[in-house]
Amino acid sequence: MPAATGHRYPLHFLAPAAVREFVDSFVGVPLDDCPGLFHTSSWAWIGQTALELRNSGLDVSTGEDFHPGAINFGLAADIRRRPVSPEIFKVSLDADQLRPRWANLSIVQNQRQTSRRAFWVPHWPQPGLVRRDASRTDFRTVGFFGLERNLCRDREWWERICALYGMEFRLKAAPEWTDYHDIDVAVGVRDFSCKKHDEKPPTKMFNAWLAGSVFLGGCDSAYTQLGTDGRDFLRCANEQDLSRYLGRLQRDPEWGADVIRAAATSVSSTGSRANTVDRWVSLIEREVGPRFEAWQGTSKLSRRMSTDSGRFQDWTIRVRNSYWRLLRGHVRSR
């Protein structure tokens, strides 16, 4: 594990009791020894980040409430549930939640979401991944790791399309989300509308890369930000692309092996656990920590004005979102 250098900024993570107990009890324990825990944002973003940074030598604490005098990290929804205090330096881990605009900084999961106060860090890979069996040379199974309701077509459709190419479709439920030993192709297609999904992370691609399976994804911008279609992942904009790629994998397994080898090279630079730890440490030391120090030198009036401005911006965004929801509902009802 890389060691932290430079200033030891105090880092405090808002965490529920179970996550706090885990972080305090498992210091020094590799997260790959703890599969099966990380199925919610609190575990995936807060638990993993706090423990990995503490294991890297940073000054990390956890708690139910904000810690004055520290850099406070919390999920966007958790920051919203707490009092708005101009005297607390807050970093929102946005995940899939609505960012509190009065937070000082934000961590986002897609590069399209970055701004002068919002920084991208790769989402952590799934701890404890079981790699695809090295003896598998053909492409016989296609797997989806997630909830069945998130399949872009029903399970029977996937079973039919895979069967056309001599493949079996397998739905991996939560207890099996780490197990790729029998999966040759991992699917991450949200829909066939070619939407960019600029708020979503490339986590499914990272997991497939690390597990040694071919990743077959949709049009998510996160995939093309870090991968190259046809080289280290396969991009399906429609059902025809899916059929074409499954057919080629069936006919030319060596081509599929080339995709897997290219993915292994790609994930070594972005997406691996060690690389993500390095990115977190670098971000804190180069961006978050210095901005925290600068904020400490500002006046109470300046902090209050900044907070009020953020709250007003947040209000306008929520009003806009409510208006668009009402408008869409009206259009559908016509």
Short mmCIF file of C-alpha atoms in Angstrom, two decimals:
data_model
loop_
_atom_site.label_atom_id
_atom_site.label_comp_id
_atom_site.label_asym_id
_atom_site.label_seq_id
_atom_site.Cartn_x
_atom_site.Cartn_y
_atom_site.Cartn_z
CA MET A 1 0.00 0.00 0.00
CA PRO A 2 1.46 3.41 -0.94
CA ALA A 3 2.47 5.63 1.95
CA ALA A 4 1.17 9.16 2.26
CA THR A 5 3.61 12.03 2.07
CA GLY A 6 3.44 15.70 2.89
CA HIS A 7 0.99 17.43 5.20
CA ARG A 8 -1.15 15.21 7.45
CA TYR A 9 -4.50 16.92 6.96
CA PRO A 10 -7.19 15.76 9.44
CA LEU A 11 -9.80 13.78 7.48
CA HIS A 12 -13.19 12.96 9.00
CA PHE A 13 -15.80 10.71 7.40
CA LEU A 14 -19.52 10.80 8.21
CA ALA A 15 -20.47 7.15 8.61
CA PRO A 16 -23.24 5.00 10.09
CA ALA A 17 -22.40 2.89 13.12
CA ALA A 18 -21.73 -0.35 11.23
CA VAL A 19 -19.29 1.34 8.85
CA ARG A 20 -17.54 3.15 11.72
CA GLU A 21 -17.07 -0.12 13.57
CA PHE A 22 -15.70 -1.77 10.44
CA VAL A 23 -13.21 1.02 9.74
CA ASP A 24 -11.99 1.02 13.35
CA SER A 25 -11.75 -2.78 13.59
CA PHE A 26 -10.11 -3.65 10.27
CA VAL A 27 -7.14 -1.27 10.13
CA GLY A 28 -4.37 -2.94 8.16
CA VAL A 29 -6.67 -5.65 6.77
CA PRO A 30 -6.79 -5.83 2.93
CA LEU A 31 -10.30 -5.11 1.71
CA ASP A 32 -10.07 -8.08 -0.64
CA ASP A 33 -10.36 -10.18 2.53
CA CYS A 34 -13.80 -8.65 3.19
CA PRO A 35 -15.99 -9.42 0.16
CA GLY A 36 -19.75 -9.10 0.33
CA LEU A 37 -19.99 -5.96 2.47
CA PHE A 38 -19.86 -3.22 -0.12
CA HIS A 39 -23.33 -3.10 -1.68
CA THR A 40 -24.44 0.40 -0.58
CA SER A 41 -22.99 3.87 -1.05
CA SER A 42 -22.05 4.12 2.62
CA TRP A 43 -19.93 1.00 2.37
CA ALA A 44 -18.64 1.51 -1.17
CA TRP A 45 -17.71 5.20 -0.88
CA ILE A 46 -17.30 5.91 2.84
CA GLY A 47 -16.13 2.59 4.25
CA GLN A 48 -13.61 1.78 1.54
CA THR A 49 -12.21 5.29 1.24
CA ALA A 50 -11.79 5.83 4.99
CA LEU A 51 -10.09 2.49 5.54
CA GLU A 52 -7.80 2.68 2.51
CA LEU A 53 -6.65 6.20 3.39
CA ARG A 54 -6.07 5.24 7.02
CA ASN A 55 -4.08 2.20 5.86
CA SER A 56 -2.04 4.59 3.69
CA GLY A 57 -0.97 6.57 6.75
CA LEU A 58 -3.38 9.51 6.57
CA ASP A 59 -5.02 10.99 9.65
CA VAL A 60 -8.54 9.53 9.36
CA SER A 61 -11.42 9.56 11.83
CA THR A 62 -15.07 8.58 11.50
CA GLY A 63 -18.19 9.77 13.28
CA GLU A 64 -21.90 10.37 13.17
CA ASP A 65 -21.55 14.16 13.03
CA PHE A 66 -19.24 16.78 11.57
CA HIS A 67 -15.81 17.33 13.11
CA PRO A 68 -14.83 21.03 13.40
CA GLY A 69 -11.24 21.64 12.37
CA ALA A 70 -11.16 18.72 9.93
CA ILE A 71 -11.92 18.06 6.28
CA ASN A 72 -15.35 16.41 6.53
CA PHE A 73 -16.24 13.85 3.87
CA GLY A 74 -19.83 12.62 3.59
CA LEU A 75 -22.31 11.25 1.11
CA ALA A 76 -24.35 14.04 -0.47
CA ALA A 77 -27.55 12.80 1.20
CA ASP A 78 -25.87 12.60 4.62
CA ILE A 79 -24.58 16.17 4.35
CA ARG A 80 -28.11 17.30 3.44
CA ARG A 81 -29.50 15.67 6.57
CA ARG A 82 -27.20 17.66 8.85
CA PRO A 83 -27.34 21.33 9.82
CA VAL A 84 -25.88 23.74 7.28
CA SER A 85 -22.87 25.20 9.07
CA PRO A 86 -20.53 27.73 7.41
CA GLU A 87 -17.89 26.79 10.00
CA ILE A 88 -17.51 23.21 8.73
CA PHE A 89 -15.38 22.37 5.69
CA LYS A 90 -17.41 19.78 3.76
CA VAL A 91 -16.55 17.52 0.82
CA SER A 92 -19.58 15.86 -0.74
CA LEU A 93 -19.19 12.36 -2.16
CA ASP A 94 -21.96 12.77 -4.70
CA ALA A 95 -22.35 9.13 -5.84
CA ASP A 96 -25.85 8.99 -7.43
CA GLN A 97 -27.24 11.66 -5.10
CA LEU A 98 -28.10 15.33 -5.51
CA ARG A 99 -25.08 17.43 -4.60
CA PRO A 100 -25.53 19.92 -1.74
CA ARG A 101 -24.32 23.09 -3.40
CA TRP A 102 -23.22 24.57 -0.06
CA ALA A 103 -20.51 21.91 0.25
CA ASN A 104 -17.02 23.36 -0.22
CA LEU A 105 -15.95 20.64 -2.68
CA SER A 106 -17.38 17.54 -4.32
CA ILE A 107 -16.09 14.16 -5.46
CA VAL A 108 -17.87 12.86 -8.57
CA GLN A 109 -17.95 9.46 -10.29
CA ASN A 110 -17.96 10.56 -13.94
CA GLN A 111 -15.45 12.91 -15.59
CA ARG A 112 -18.29 14.85 -17.25
CA GLN A 113 -19.36 16.05 -13.78
CA THR A 114 -16.08 17.79 -12.94
CA SER A 115 -15.74 21.53 -12.39
CA ARG A 116 -13.44 23.89 -10.52
CA ARG A 117 -14.89 22.58 -7.24
CA ALA A 118 -15.78 19.03 -8.29
CA PHE A 119 -13.09 16.37 -8.76
CA TRP A 120 -13.23 12.93 -10.30
CA VAL A 121 -11.77 9.88 -8.59
CA PRO A 122 -12.38 6.37 -9.96
CA HIS A 123 -15.02 4.40 -8.08
CA TRP A 124 -13.46 1.59 -6.04
CA PRO A 125 -13.47 -1.86 -7.66
CA GLN A 126 -15.45 -4.60 -5.94
CA PRO A 127 -13.35 -6.09 -3.12
CA GLY A 128 -12.56 -9.79 -3.23
CA LEU A 129 -13.07 -10.37 -6.94
CA VAL A 130 -12.69 -14.00 -8.01
CA ARG A 131 -11.04 -13.97 -11.42
CA ARG A 132 -12.26 -15.88 -14.43
CA ASP A 133 -10.85 -19.40 -14.49
CA ALA A 134 -7.61 -19.26 -16.49
CA SER A 135 -8.42 -22.59 -18.14
CA ARG A 136 -11.39 -21.08 -19.96
CA THR A 137 -10.40 -20.35 -23.55
CA ASP A 138 -13.78 -20.25 -25.27
CA PHE A 139 -16.64 -17.82 -24.66
CA ARG A 140 -19.57 -19.82 -23.34
CA THR A 141 -21.16 -17.68 -20.60
CA VAL A 142 -22.47 -14.12 -20.42
CA GLY A 143 -23.09 -12.67 -16.96
CA PHE A 144 -24.86 -9.66 -15.50
CA PHE A 145 -23.76 -8.58 -12.02
CA GLY A 146 -26.59 -6.62 -10.47
CA LEU A 147 -30.30 -6.50 -9.76
CA GLU A 148 -32.57 -8.15 -12.33
CA ARG A 149 -34.71 -5.01 -12.56
CA ASN A 150 -31.68 -3.17 -13.98
CA LEU A 151 -31.40 -5.43 -17.04
CA CYS A 152 -32.20 -3.42 -20.16
CA ARG A 153 -34.23 -6.37 -21.45
CA ASP A 154 -35.87 -9.13 -19.45
CA ARG A 155 -33.93 -12.21 -18.46
CA GLU A 156 -35.66 -14.41 -21.03
CA TRP A 157 -34.58 -12.04 -23.84
CA TRP A 158 -30.94 -12.30 -22.77
CA GLU A 159 -31.20 -16.08 -22.54
CA ARG A 160 -32.59 -16.25 -26.08
CA ILE A 161 -30.00 -13.92 -27.65
CA CYS A 162 -27.10 -15.69 -25.95
CA ALA A 163 -28.42 -19.12 -26.95
CA LEU A 164 -28.26 -18.09 -30.62
CA TYR A 165 -24.47 -18.07 -30.25
CA GLY A 166 -24.15 -21.17 -28.11
CA MET A 167 -23.78 -19.16 -24.90
CA GLU A 168 -25.52 -19.31 -21.54
CA PHE A 169 -26.78 -16.18 -19.77
CA ARG A 170 -26.28 -16.01 -16.01
CA LEU A 171 -27.69 -13.44 -13.61
CA LYS A 172 -25.34 -12.93 -10.67
CA ALA A 173 -27.25 -11.78 -7.58
CA ALA A 174 -25.69 -9.88 -4.66
CA PRO A 175 -24.06 -12.90 -2.95
CA GLU A 176 -22.21 -13.66 -6.21
CA TRP A 177 -21.21 -10.14 -7.25
CA THR A 178 -17.54 -10.93 -6.65
CA ASP A 179 -17.48 -14.27 -8.46
CA TYR A 180 -16.34 -14.16 -12.10
CA HIS A 181 -14.76 -17.62 -12.18
CA ASP A 182 -17.36 -18.95 -14.67
CA ILE A 183 -18.11 -15.72 -16.57
CA ASP A 184 -16.49 -15.15 -19.96
CA VAL A 185 -18.38 -11.97 -20.89
CA ALA A 186 -19.64 -9.42 -18.34
CA VAL A 187 -22.51 -7.17 -19.40
CA GLY A 188 -22.91 -3.49 -18.45
CA VAL A 189 -25.59 -2.27 -20.88
CA ARG A 190 -28.12 0.04 -19.19
CA ASP A 191 -30.23 0.48 -22.33
CA PHE A 192 -30.05 0.52 -26.12
CA SER A 193 -30.99 4.20 -26.45
CA CYS A 194 -27.33 5.26 -26.69
CA LYS A 195 -27.74 7.63 -23.73
CA LYS A 196 -24.43 8.82 -22.29
CA HIS A 197 -25.42 8.47 -18.60
CA ASP A 198 -23.00 11.22 -17.63
CA GLU A 199 -23.73 10.72 -13.92
CA LYS A 200 -22.72 7.03 -13.83
CA PRO A 201 -19.30 5.49 -13.02
CA PRO A 202 -17.37 2.85 -15.01
CA THR A 203 -17.34 0.40 -12.08
CA LYS A 204 -18.72 -2.60 -13.98
CA MET A 205 -16.00 -2.15 -16.59
CA PHE A 206 -13.26 -1.94 -13.93
CA ASN A 207 -14.54 -5.11 -12.25
CA ALA A 208 -14.64 -7.05 -15.53
CA TRP A 209 -11.15 -5.82 -16.46
CA LEU A 210 -9.74 -6.90 -13.10
CA ALA A 211 -11.55 -10.24 -13.25
CA GLY A 212 -10.24 -11.12 -16.71
CA SER A 213 -13.61 -11.22 -18.50
CA VAL A 214 -14.55 -9.41 -21.71
CA PHE A 215 -16.62 -6.33 -20.85
CA LEU A 216 -19.61 -5.61 -23.06
CA GLY A 217 -20.96 -2.16 -22.22
CA GLY A 218 -23.43 0.40 -23.48
CA CYS A 219 -22.94 4.01 -24.54
CA ASP A 220 -22.06 5.32 -21.07
CA SER A 221 -19.62 8.20 -21.36
CA ALA A 222 -17.63 6.73 -18.45
CA TYR A 223 -16.68 3.72 -20.56
CA THR A 224 -15.26 5.69 -23.47
CA GLN A 225 -13.53 8.15 -21.13
CA LEU A 226 -11.26 5.33 -20.02
CA GLY A 227 -11.65 2.52 -22.52
CA THR A 228 -11.45 2.09 -26.28
CA ASP A 229 -14.25 0.32 -28.13
CA GLY A 230 -13.01 -2.82 -29.83
CA ARG A 231 -9.68 -2.80 -28.00
CA ASP A 232 -10.28 -3.20 -24.25
CA PHE A 233 -14.11 -3.29 -24.16
CA LEU A 234 -17.00 -3.78 -26.57
CA ARG A 235 -19.55 -0.97 -26.94
CA CYS A 236 -23.12 -1.89 -27.84
CA ALA A 237 -25.26 0.99 -29.05
CA ASN A 238 -28.05 -1.36 -30.17
CA GLU A 239 -29.09 -4.99 -30.35
CA GLN A 240 -27.24 -5.42 -33.65
CA ASP A 241 -23.93 -4.52 -32.00
CA LEU A 242 -24.62 -7.06 -29.27
CA SER A 243 -25.30 -9.82 -31.80
CA ARG A 244 -22.24 -8.89 -33.83
CA TYR A 245 -19.90 -9.04 -30.84
CA LEU A 246 -21.33 -12.26 -29.44
CA GLY A 247 -20.99 -13.84 -32.86
CA ARG A 248 -17.37 -12.77 -33.23
CA LEU A 249 -16.47 -14.02 -29.73
CA GLN A 250 -17.99 -17.39 -30.63
CA ARG A 251 -16.11 -17.61 -33.95
CA ASP A 252 -12.81 -16.05 -32.87
CA PRO A 253 -11.97 -16.67 -29.21
CA GLU A 254 -8.40 -15.46 -29.75
CA TRP A 255 -9.79 -12.01 -30.59
CA GLY A 256 -11.65 -12.10 -27.27
CA ALA A 257 -8.39 -13.02 -25.53
CA ASP A 258 -6.75 -9.97 -27.14
CA VAL A 259 -9.51 -7.76 -25.70
CA ILE A 260 -8.87 -9.22 -22.24
CA ARG A 261 -5.11 -8.64 -22.52
CA ALA A 262 -5.64 -5.03 -23.58
CA ALA A 263 -8.04 -4.53 -20.65
CA ALA A 264 -5.42 -5.83 -18.20
CA THR A 265 -3.03 -3.14 -19.45
CA SER A 266 -5.69 -0.42 -19.19
CA VAL A 267 -6.75 -1.27 -15.64
CA SER A 268 -3.18 -1.17 -14.40
CA SER A 269 -3.19 2.60 -15.00
CA THR A 270 -6.81 3.39 -14.05
CA GLY A 271 -9.24 1.26 -12.07
CA SER A 272 -7.06 -0.94 -9.89
CA ARG A 273 -7.26 -0.56 -6.11
CA ALA A 274 -3.61 0.53 -5.76
CA ASN A 275 -4.00 3.16 -8.47
CA THR A 276 -7.20 4.50 -6.90
CA VAL A 277 -5.51 4.82 -3.50
CA ASP A 278 -2.72 6.83 -5.17
CA ARG A 279 -5.28 9.10 -6.83
CA TRP A 280 -7.06 9.75 -3.53
CA VAL A 281 -3.83 10.59 -1.71
CA SER A 282 -2.72 12.87 -4.55
CA LEU A 283 -6.09 14.64 -4.69
CA ILE A 284 -6.05 15.34 -0.94
CA GLU A 285 -2.49 16.60 -0.93
CA ARG A 286 -2.68 18.68 -4.12
CA GLU A 287 -6.25 20.00 -4.12
CA VAL A 288 -8.43 19.28 -1.09
CA GLY A 289 -5.87 19.95 1.66
CA PRO A 290 -4.54 23.25 0.27
CA ARG A 291 -8.12 24.50 -0.29
CA PHE A 292 -8.96 23.57 3.29
CA GLU A 293 -5.98 25.59 4.51
CA ALA A 294 -7.03 28.55 2.38
CA TRP A 295 -10.60 28.29 3.73
CA GLN A 296 -9.28 28.34 7.28
CA GLY A 297 -7.80 31.76 6.55
CA THR A 298 -11.10 33.28 5.41
CA SER A 299 -13.40 35.40 7.57
CA LYS A 300 -16.69 34.21 9.07
CA LEU A 301 -18.51 36.66 6.81
CA SER A 302 -16.89 35.20 3.73
CA ARG A 303 -17.82 31.66 4.79
CA ARG A 304 -21.40 32.71 5.50
CA MET A 305 -21.76 34.40 2.11
CA SER A 306 -20.35 31.36 0.32
CA THR A 307 -22.73 29.04 2.18
CA ASP A 308 -25.77 31.25 1.48
CA SER A 309 -24.85 31.43 -2.19
CA GLY A 310 -24.62 27.65 -2.35
CA ARG A 311 -27.98 27.22 -0.62
CA PHE A 312 -29.63 29.60 -3.10
CA GLN A 313 -28.09 27.75 -6.04
CA ASP A 314 -29.28 24.47 -4.53
CA TRP A 315 -32.81 25.84 -4.19
CA THR A 316 -32.93 26.94 -7.83
CA ILE A 317 -31.76 23.51 -8.98
CA ARG A 318 -34.40 21.72 -6.93
CA VAL A 319 -37.12 24.05 -8.23
CA ARG A 320 -35.95 23.45 -11.80
CA ASN A 321 -35.94 19.66 -11.26
CA SER A 322 -39.45 19.78 -9.78
CA TYR A 323 -40.67 21.81 -12.75
CA TRP A 324 -39.26 19.31 -15.26
CA ARG A 325 -40.79 16.38 -13.38
CA LEU A 326 -44.20 18.07 -13.45
CA LEU A 327 -43.81 18.89 -17.14
CA ARG A 328 -42.86 15.32 -18.04
CA GLY A 329 -45.81 14.01 -16.04
CA HIS A 330 -48.16 16.38 -17.84
CA VAL A 331 -46.84 15.34 -21.25
CA ARG A 332 -47.23 11.62 -20.44
CA SER A 333 -50.80 12.13 -19.23
CA ARG A 334 -51.93 13.83 -22.44
#
